CSV table of C-alpha atoms (C1' of nucleotides) in Angstrom, one decimal:
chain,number,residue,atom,x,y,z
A,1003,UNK,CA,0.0,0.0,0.0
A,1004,UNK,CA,1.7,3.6,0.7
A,1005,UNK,CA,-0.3,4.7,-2.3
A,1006,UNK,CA,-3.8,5.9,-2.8
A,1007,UNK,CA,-3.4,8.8,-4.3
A,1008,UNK,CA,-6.5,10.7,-2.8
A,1009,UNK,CA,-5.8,13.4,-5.2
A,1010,UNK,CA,-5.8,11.4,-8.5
A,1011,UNK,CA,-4.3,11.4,-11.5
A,1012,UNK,CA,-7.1,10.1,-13.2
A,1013,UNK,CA,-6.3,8.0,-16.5
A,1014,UNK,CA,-9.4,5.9,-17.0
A,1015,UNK,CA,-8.0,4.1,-20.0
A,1016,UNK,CA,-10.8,1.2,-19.8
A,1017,UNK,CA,-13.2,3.9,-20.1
A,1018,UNK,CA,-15.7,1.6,-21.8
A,1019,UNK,CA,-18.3,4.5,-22.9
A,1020,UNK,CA,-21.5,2.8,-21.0
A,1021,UNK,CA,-23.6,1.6,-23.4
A,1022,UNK,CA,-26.4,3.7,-23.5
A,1023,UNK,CA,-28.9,1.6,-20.8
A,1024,UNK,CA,-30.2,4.6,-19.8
A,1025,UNK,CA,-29.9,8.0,-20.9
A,1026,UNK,CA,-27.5,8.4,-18.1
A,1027,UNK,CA,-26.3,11.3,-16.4
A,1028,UNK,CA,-23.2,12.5,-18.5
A,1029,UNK,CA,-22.4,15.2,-16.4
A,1030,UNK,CA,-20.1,13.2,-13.5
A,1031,UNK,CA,-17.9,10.6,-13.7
A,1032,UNK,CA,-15.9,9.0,-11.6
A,1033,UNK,CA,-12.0,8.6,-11.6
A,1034,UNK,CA,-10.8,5.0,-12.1
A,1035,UNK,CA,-7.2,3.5,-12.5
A,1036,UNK,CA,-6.8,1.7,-15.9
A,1037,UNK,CA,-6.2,-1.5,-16.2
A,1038,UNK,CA,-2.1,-1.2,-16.2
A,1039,UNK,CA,-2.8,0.8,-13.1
A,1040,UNK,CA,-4.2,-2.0,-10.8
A,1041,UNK,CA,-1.4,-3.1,-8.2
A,1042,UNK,CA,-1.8,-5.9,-6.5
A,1043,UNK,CA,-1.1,-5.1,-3.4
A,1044,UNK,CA,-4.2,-2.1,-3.5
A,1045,UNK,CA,-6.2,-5.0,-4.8
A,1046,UNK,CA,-5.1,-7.3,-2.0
A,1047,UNK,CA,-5.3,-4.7,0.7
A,1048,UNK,CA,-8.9,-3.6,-0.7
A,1049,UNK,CA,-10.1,-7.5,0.0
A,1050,UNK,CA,-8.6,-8.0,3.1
A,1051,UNK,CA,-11.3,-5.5,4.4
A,1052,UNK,CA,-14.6,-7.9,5.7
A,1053,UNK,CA,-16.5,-4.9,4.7
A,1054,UNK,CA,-15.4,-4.7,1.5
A,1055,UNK,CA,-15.2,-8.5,0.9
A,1056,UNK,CA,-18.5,-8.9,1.9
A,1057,UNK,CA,-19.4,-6.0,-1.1
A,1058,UNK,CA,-17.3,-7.8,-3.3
A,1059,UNK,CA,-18.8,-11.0,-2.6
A,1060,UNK,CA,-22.1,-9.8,-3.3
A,1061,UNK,CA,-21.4,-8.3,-6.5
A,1062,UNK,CA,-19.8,-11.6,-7.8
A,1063,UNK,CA,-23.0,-13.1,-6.8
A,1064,UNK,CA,-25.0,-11.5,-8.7
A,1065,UNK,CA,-22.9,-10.5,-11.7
A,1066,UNK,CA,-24.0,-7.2,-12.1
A,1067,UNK,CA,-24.4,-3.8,-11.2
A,1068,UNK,CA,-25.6,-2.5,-8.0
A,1069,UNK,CA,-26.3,0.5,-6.6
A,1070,UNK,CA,-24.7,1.6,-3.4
A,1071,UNK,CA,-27.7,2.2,-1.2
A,1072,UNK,CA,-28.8,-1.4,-1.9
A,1073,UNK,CA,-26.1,-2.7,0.7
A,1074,UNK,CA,-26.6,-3.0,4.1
A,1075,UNK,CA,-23.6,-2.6,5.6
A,1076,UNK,CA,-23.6,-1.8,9.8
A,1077,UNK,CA,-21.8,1.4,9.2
A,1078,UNK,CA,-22.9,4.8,8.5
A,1079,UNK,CA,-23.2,6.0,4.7
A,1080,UNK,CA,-20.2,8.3,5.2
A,1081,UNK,CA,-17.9,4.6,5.6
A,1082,UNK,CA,-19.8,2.9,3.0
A,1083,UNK,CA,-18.7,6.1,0.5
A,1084,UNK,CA,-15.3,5.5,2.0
A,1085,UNK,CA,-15.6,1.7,1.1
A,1086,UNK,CA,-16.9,2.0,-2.4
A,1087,UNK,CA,-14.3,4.6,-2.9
A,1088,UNK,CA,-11.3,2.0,-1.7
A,1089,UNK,CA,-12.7,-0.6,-3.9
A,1090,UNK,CA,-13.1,1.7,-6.6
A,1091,UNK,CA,-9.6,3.6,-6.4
A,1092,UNK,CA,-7.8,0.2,-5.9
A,1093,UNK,CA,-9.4,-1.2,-9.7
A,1094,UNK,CA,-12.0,-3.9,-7.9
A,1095,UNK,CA,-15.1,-2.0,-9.0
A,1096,UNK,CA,-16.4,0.3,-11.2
A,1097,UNK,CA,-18.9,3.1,-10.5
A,1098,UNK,CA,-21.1,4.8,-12.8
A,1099,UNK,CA,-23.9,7.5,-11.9
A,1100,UNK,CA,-27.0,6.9,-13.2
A,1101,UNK,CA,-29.7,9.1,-12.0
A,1102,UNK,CA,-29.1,10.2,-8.2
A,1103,UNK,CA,-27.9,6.1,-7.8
A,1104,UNK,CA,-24.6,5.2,-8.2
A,1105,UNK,CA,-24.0,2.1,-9.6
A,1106,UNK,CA,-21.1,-0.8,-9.4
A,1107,UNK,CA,-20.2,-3.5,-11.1
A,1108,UNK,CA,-17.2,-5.7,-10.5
A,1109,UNK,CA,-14.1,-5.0,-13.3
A,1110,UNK,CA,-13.8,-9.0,-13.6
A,1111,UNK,CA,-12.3,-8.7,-17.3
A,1112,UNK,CA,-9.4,-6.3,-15.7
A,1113,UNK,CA,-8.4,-8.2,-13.1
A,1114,UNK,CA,-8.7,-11.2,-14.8
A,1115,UNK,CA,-6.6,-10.3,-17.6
A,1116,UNK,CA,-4.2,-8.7,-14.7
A,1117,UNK,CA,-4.3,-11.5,-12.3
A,1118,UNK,CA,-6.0,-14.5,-13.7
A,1119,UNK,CA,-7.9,-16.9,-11.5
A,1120,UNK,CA,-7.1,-14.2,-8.4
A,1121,UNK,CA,-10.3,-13.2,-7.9
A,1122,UNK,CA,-12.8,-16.2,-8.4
A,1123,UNK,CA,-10.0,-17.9,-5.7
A,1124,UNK,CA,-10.3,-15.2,-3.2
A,1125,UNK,CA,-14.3,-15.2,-3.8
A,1126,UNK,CA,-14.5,-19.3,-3.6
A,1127,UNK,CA,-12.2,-18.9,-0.5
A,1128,UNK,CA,-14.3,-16.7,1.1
A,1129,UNK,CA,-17.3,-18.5,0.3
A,1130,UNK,CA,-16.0,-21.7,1.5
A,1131,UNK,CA,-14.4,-19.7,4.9
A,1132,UNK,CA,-18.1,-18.2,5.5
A,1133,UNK,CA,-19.9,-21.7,4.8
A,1134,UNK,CA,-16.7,-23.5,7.6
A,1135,UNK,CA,-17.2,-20.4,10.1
A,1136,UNK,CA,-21.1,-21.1,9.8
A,1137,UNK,CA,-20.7,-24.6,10.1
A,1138,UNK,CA,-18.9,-24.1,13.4
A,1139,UNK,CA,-21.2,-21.5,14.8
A,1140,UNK,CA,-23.6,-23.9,14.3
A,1141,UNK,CA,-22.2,-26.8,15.6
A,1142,UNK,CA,-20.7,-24.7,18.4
A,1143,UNK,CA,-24.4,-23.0,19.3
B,472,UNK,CA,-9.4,-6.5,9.5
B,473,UNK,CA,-10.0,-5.8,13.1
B,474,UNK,CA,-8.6,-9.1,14.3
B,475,UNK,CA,-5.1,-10.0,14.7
B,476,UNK,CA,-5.0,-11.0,18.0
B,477,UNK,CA,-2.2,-10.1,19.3
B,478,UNK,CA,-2.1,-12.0,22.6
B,479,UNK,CA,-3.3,-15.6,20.2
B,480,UNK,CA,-4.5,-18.1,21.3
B,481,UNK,CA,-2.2,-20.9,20.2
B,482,UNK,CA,-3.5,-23.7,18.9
B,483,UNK,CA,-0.5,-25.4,17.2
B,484,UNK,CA,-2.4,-28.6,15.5
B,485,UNK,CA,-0.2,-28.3,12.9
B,486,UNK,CA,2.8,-29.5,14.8
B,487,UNK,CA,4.4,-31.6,12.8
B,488,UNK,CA,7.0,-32.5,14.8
B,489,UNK,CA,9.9,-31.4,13.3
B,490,UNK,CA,11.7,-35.0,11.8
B,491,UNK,CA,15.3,-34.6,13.6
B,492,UNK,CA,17.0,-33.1,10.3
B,493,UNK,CA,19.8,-31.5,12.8
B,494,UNK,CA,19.7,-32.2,16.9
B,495,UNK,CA,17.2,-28.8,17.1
B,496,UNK,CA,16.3,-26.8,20.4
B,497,UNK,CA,13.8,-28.3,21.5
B,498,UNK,CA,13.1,-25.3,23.9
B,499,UNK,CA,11.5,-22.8,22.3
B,500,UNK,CA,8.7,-23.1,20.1
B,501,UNK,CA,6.5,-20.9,18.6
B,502,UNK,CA,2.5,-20.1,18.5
B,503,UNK,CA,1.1,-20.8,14.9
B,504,UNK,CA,-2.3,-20.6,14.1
B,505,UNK,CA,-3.7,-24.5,13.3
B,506,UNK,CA,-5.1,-25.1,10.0
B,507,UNK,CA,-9.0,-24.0,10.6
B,508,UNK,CA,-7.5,-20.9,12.8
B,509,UNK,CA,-6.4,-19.4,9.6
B,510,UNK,CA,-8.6,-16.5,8.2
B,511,UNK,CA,-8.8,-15.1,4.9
B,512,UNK,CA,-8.7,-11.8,5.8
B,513,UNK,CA,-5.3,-12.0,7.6
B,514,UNK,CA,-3.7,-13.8,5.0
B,515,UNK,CA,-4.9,-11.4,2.4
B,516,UNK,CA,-3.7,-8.3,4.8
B,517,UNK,CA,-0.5,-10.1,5.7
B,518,UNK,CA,0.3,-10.3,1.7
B,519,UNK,CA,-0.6,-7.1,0.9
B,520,UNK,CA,2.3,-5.6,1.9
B,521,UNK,CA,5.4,-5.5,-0.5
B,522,UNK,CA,7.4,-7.0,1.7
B,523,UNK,CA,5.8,-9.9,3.4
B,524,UNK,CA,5.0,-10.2,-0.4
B,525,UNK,CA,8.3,-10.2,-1.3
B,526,UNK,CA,9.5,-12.8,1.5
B,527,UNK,CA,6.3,-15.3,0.6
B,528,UNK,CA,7.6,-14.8,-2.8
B,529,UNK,CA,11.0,-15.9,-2.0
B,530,UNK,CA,10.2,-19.0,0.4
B,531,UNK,CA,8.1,-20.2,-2.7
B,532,UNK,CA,10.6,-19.9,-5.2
B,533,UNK,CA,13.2,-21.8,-3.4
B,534,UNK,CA,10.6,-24.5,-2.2
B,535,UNK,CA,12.5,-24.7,0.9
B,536,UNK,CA,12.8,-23.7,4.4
B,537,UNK,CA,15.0,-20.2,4.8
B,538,UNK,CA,16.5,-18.6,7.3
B,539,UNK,CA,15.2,-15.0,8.8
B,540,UNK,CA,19.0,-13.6,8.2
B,541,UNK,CA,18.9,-14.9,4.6
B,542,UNK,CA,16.1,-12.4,3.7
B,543,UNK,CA,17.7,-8.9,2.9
B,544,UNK,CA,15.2,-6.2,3.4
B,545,UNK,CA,15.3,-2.8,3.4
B,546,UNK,CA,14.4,-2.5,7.2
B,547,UNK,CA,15.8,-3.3,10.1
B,548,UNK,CA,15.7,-6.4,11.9
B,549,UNK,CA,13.2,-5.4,14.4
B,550,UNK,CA,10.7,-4.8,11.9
B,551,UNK,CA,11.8,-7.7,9.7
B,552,UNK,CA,11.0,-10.0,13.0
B,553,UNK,CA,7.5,-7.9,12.9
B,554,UNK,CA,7.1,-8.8,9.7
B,555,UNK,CA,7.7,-12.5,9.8
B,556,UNK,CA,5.3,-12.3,13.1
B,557,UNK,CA,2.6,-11.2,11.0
B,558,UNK,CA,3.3,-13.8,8.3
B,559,UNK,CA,2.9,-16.7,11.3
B,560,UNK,CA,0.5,-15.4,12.7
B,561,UNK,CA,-2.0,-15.1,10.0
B,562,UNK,CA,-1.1,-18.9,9.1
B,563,UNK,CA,1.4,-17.7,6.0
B,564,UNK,CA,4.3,-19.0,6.8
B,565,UNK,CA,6.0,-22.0,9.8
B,566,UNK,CA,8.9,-20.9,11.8
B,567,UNK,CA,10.9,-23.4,13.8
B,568,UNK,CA,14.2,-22.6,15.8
B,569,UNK,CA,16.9,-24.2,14.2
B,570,UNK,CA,20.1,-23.7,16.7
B,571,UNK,CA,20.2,-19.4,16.8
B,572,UNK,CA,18.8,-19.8,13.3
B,573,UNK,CA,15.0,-19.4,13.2
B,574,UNK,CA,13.7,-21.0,9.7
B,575,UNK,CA,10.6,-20.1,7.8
B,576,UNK,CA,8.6,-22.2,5.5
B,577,UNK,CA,5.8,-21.6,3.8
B,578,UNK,CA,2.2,-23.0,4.7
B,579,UNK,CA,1.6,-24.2,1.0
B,580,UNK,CA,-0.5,-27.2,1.8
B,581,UNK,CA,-2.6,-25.4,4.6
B,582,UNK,CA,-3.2,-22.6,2.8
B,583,UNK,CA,-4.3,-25.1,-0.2
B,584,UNK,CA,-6.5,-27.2,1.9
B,585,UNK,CA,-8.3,-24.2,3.3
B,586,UNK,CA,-8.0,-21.8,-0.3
B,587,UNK,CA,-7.5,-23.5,-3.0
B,588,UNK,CA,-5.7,-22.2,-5.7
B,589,UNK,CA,-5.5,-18.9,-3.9
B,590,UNK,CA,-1.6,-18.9,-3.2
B,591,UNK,CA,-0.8,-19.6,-6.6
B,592,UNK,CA,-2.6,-17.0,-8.1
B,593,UNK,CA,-1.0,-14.7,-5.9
B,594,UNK,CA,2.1,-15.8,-7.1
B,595,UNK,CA,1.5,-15.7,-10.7
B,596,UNK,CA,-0.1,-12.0,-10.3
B,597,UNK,CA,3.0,-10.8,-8.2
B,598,UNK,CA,5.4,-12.7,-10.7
B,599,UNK,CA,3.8,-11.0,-14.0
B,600,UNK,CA,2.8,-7.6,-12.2
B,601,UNK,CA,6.7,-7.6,-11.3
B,602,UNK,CA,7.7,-8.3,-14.9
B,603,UNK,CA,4.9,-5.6,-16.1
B,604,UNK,CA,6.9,-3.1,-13.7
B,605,UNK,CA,10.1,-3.7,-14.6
B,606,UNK,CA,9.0,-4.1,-18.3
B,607,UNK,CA,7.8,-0.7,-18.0
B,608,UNK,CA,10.7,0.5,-15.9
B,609,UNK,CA,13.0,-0.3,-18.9
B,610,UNK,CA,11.1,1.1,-21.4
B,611,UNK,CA,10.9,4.3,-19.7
B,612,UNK,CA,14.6,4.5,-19.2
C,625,DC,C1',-40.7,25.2,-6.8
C,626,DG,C1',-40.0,22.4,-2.5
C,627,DG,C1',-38.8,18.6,-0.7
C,628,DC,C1',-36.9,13.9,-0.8
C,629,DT,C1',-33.4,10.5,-1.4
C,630,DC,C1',-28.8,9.4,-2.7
C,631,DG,C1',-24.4,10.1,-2.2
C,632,DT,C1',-20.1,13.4,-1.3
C,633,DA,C1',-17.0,16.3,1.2
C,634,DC,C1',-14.8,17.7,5.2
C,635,DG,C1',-13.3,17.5,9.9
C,636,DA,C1',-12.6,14.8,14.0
C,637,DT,C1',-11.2,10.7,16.5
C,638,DA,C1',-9.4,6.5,17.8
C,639,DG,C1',-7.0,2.5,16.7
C,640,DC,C1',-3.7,0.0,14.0
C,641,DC,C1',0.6,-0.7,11.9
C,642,DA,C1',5.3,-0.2,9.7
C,643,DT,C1',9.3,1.6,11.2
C,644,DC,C1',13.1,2.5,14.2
C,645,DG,C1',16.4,2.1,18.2
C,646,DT,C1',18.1,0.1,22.2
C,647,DA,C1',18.4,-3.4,25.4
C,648,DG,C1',18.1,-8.2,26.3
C,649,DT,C1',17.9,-13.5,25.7
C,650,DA,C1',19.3,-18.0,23.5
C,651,DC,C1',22.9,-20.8,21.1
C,652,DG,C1',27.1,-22.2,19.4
C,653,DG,C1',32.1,-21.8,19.1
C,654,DC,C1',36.7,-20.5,21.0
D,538,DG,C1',33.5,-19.3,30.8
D,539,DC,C1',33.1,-15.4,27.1
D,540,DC,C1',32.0,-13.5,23.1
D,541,DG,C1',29.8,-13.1,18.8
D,542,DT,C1',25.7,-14.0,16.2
D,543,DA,C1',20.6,-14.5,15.6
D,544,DC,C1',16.4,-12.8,17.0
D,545,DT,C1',13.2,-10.9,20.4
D,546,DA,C1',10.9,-7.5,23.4
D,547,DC,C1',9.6,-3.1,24.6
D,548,DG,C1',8.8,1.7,23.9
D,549,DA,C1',8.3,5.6,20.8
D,550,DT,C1',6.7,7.7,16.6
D,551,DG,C1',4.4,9.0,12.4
D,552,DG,C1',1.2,7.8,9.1
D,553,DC,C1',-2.8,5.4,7.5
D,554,DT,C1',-7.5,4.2,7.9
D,555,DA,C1',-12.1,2.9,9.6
D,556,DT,C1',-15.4,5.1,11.7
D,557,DC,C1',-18.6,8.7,12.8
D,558,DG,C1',-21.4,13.2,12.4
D,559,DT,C1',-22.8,17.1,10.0
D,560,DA,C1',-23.4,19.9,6.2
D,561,DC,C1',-23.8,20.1,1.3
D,562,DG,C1',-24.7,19.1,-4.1
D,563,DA,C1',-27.5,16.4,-7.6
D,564,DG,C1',-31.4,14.3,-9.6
D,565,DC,C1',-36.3,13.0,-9.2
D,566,DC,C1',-41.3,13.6,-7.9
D,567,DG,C1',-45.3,15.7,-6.5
DNA sequence: CGGCTCGTACGATAGCCATCGTAGTACGGC
DNA sequence: GCCGTACTACGATGGCTATCGTACGAGCCG
């Protein structure tokens, strides 16, 4: 880590143009790294957060977009900003406005190019760690 | 995060019991985290940083148990015994006193029970990020 | 237009963590 | 028995970061 630099230096060379789902706002957008910008370390650090796992988690489940306000993480909206933002800044997600919603989607392609099988190991690991910490809860309870 | 606990609570199922490769001190032994102590989290946040990165790196290259002094880090030796503390303590890596010697092997077929595949991919993604860096590196020069 | 909801920005706070330096313990060799 | 080597323990320090609260800007809806 040592990085994250709050300021930006924008680049935003996997600027896929949206494809027009909605009319969408045009007016902001949101700084990401491209693709060559993703360390792995961010990447790592970003996923070591439960928080954040957990957000990651439930965007791989899906596989799609989601807007912010449709977690329900136990912090207030201020951290989840601060989350989103981590995840964003480090290359996980993506974030697009549409409307007063933000949405975000998982940048699977990047980091799979970047880091190939990286991510659906961290998110089987996690899933199997959840389903074995369960299991014991369970058994313990 | 929000765990690491610092105190531990030593579990140690993982003893193997060291086969008699040299007379070793049987004295001191060290708390490691058994198999089903390990979390996700920590060993994502212990590999995050370049350095523990760097030292996991090593270990797997050489397939082998190293010495502490053989590392040559950038930091002193207090934090470089910080360092490998983390590493053991998230489940990452074994130490076992060797003589003065402490020697550190990886966890490779803990960390592949409990997450498969995830270790590897780490590896590859540090491996070709590093060769993306220094790639670039050269071409800027 | 007025208000509502969604999300951001900024400032504050507390805890963690990487780093250092120094002093101390454990082994092995002379 | 002494000393050097290998590492540890403890304390200090600065920076990061997760968290909160409050105040604000941006679209949508009535």
């Amino acid at each position: 880590m040592r990085s994250a630099p709050r300021g930006n230096g924008a680049v935003v060379t996997t600027a896929a143009p949206t494809p027009p789902t909605t009319p969408a706002a045009g007016g902001r957008d949101l700084p990401h790294p491209g693709r060559h910008e993703i360390r792995l370390e961010s990447v790592l650090h970003a996923l070591a957060d439960p928080m954040r796992l957990q957000v990651v988690r439930e965007l791989a489940a899906v596989g799609d977009e989601l807007s912010c306000s449709h977690f329900d993480l136990p912090v207030t909206k201020s951290t989840t900003t601060h989350h989103f933002r981590v995840l964003r800044e480090s290359g996980v997600i993506r974030q697009i406005y549409r409307g007063t919603a933000k949405m975000n989607g998982l940048r699977q392609e990047d980091l799979d190019a970047l880091f190939p099988g990286l991510l659906d190991s961290v998110l089987a690991a996690a899933t199997s760690q959840a389903a074995r910490l369960a299991d014991a809860g369970a058994t313990d309870a």
